[in-house]
mmCIF file of C-alpha atoms in Angstrom:
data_model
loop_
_atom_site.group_PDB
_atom_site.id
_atom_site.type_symbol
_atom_site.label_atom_id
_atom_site.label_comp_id
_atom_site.label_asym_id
_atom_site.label_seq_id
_atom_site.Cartn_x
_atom_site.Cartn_y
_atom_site.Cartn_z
ATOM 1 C CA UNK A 110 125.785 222.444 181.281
ATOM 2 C CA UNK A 111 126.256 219.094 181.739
ATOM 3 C CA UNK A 112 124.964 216.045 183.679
ATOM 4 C CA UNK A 113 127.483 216.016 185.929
ATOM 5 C CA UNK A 114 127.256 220.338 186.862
ATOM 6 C CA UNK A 115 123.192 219.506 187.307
ATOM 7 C CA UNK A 116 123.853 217.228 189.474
ATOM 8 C CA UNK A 117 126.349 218.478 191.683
ATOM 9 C CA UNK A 118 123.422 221.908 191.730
ATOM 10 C CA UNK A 119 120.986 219.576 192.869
ATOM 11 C CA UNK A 120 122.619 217.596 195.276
ATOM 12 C CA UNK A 121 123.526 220.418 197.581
ATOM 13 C CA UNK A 122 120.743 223.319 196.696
ATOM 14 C CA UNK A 123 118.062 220.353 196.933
ATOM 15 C CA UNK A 124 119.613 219.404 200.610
ATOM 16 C CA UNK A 125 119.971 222.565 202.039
ATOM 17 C CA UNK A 126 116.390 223.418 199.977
ATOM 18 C CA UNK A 127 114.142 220.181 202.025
ATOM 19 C CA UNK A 128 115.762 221.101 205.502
ATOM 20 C CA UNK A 129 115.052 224.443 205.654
ATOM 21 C CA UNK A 130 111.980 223.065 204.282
ATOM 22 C CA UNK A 131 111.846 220.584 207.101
ATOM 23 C CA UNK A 132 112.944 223.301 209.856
ATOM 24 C CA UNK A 133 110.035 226.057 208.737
ATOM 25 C CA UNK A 134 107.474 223.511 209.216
ATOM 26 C CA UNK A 135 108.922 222.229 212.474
ATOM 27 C CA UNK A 136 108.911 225.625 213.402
ATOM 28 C CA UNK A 137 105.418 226.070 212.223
ATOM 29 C CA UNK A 138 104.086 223.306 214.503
ATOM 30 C CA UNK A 139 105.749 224.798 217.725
ATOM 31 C CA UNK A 140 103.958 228.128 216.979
ATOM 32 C CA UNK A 141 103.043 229.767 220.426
ATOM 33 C CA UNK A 142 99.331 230.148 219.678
ATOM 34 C CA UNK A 143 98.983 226.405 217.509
ATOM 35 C CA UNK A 144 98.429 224.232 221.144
ATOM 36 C CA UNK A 145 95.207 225.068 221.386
ATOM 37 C CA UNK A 146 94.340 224.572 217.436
ATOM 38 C CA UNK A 147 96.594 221.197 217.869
ATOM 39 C CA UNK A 148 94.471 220.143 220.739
ATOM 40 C CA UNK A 149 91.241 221.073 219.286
ATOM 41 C CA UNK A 150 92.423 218.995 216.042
ATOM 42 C CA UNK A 151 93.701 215.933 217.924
ATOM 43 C CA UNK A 152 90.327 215.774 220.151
ATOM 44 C CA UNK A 153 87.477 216.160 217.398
ATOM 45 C CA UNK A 154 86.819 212.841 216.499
ATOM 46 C CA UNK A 155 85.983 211.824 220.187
ATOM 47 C CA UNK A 156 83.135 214.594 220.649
ATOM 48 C CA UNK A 157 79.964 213.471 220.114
ATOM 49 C CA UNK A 158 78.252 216.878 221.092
ATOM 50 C CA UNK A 159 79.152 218.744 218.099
ATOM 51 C CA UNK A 160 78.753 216.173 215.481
ATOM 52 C CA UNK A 161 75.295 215.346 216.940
ATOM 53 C CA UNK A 162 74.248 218.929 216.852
ATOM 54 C CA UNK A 163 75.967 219.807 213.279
ATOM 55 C CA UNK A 164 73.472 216.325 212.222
ATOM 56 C CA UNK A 165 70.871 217.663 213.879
ATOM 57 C CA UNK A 166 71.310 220.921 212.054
ATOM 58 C CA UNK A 167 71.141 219.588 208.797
ATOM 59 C CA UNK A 168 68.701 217.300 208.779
ATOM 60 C CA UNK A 169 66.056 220.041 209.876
#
């Protein structure tokens, strides 16, 4: 094997290797049951309530 073989290998394994890569995990986010996770995720550093509780919690 030599340098030039390898690289010819990783040139087009490695490309098709990061877009199906790249199309599973855009797949992935369009999940039917993710929106709500997505949302949830997006939204948690604006709600006061639960972080005031979960401090609350603790410090009793």
């Amino acid at each position: 094997m030599d340098y030039h073989l390898l690289r010819e290998f990783a040139d087009s394994w490695g490309l098709l290797f990061m877009l199906l890569t790249f199309l599973v995990l855009i797949g992935w986010t369009f999940l039917p049951g993710s929106r709500e996770r997505h949302h949830d995720a997006a939204n948690m550093i604006f709600d006061e309530a639960k972080s005031l509780d979960k401090e609350r919690d603790n410090v009793q």
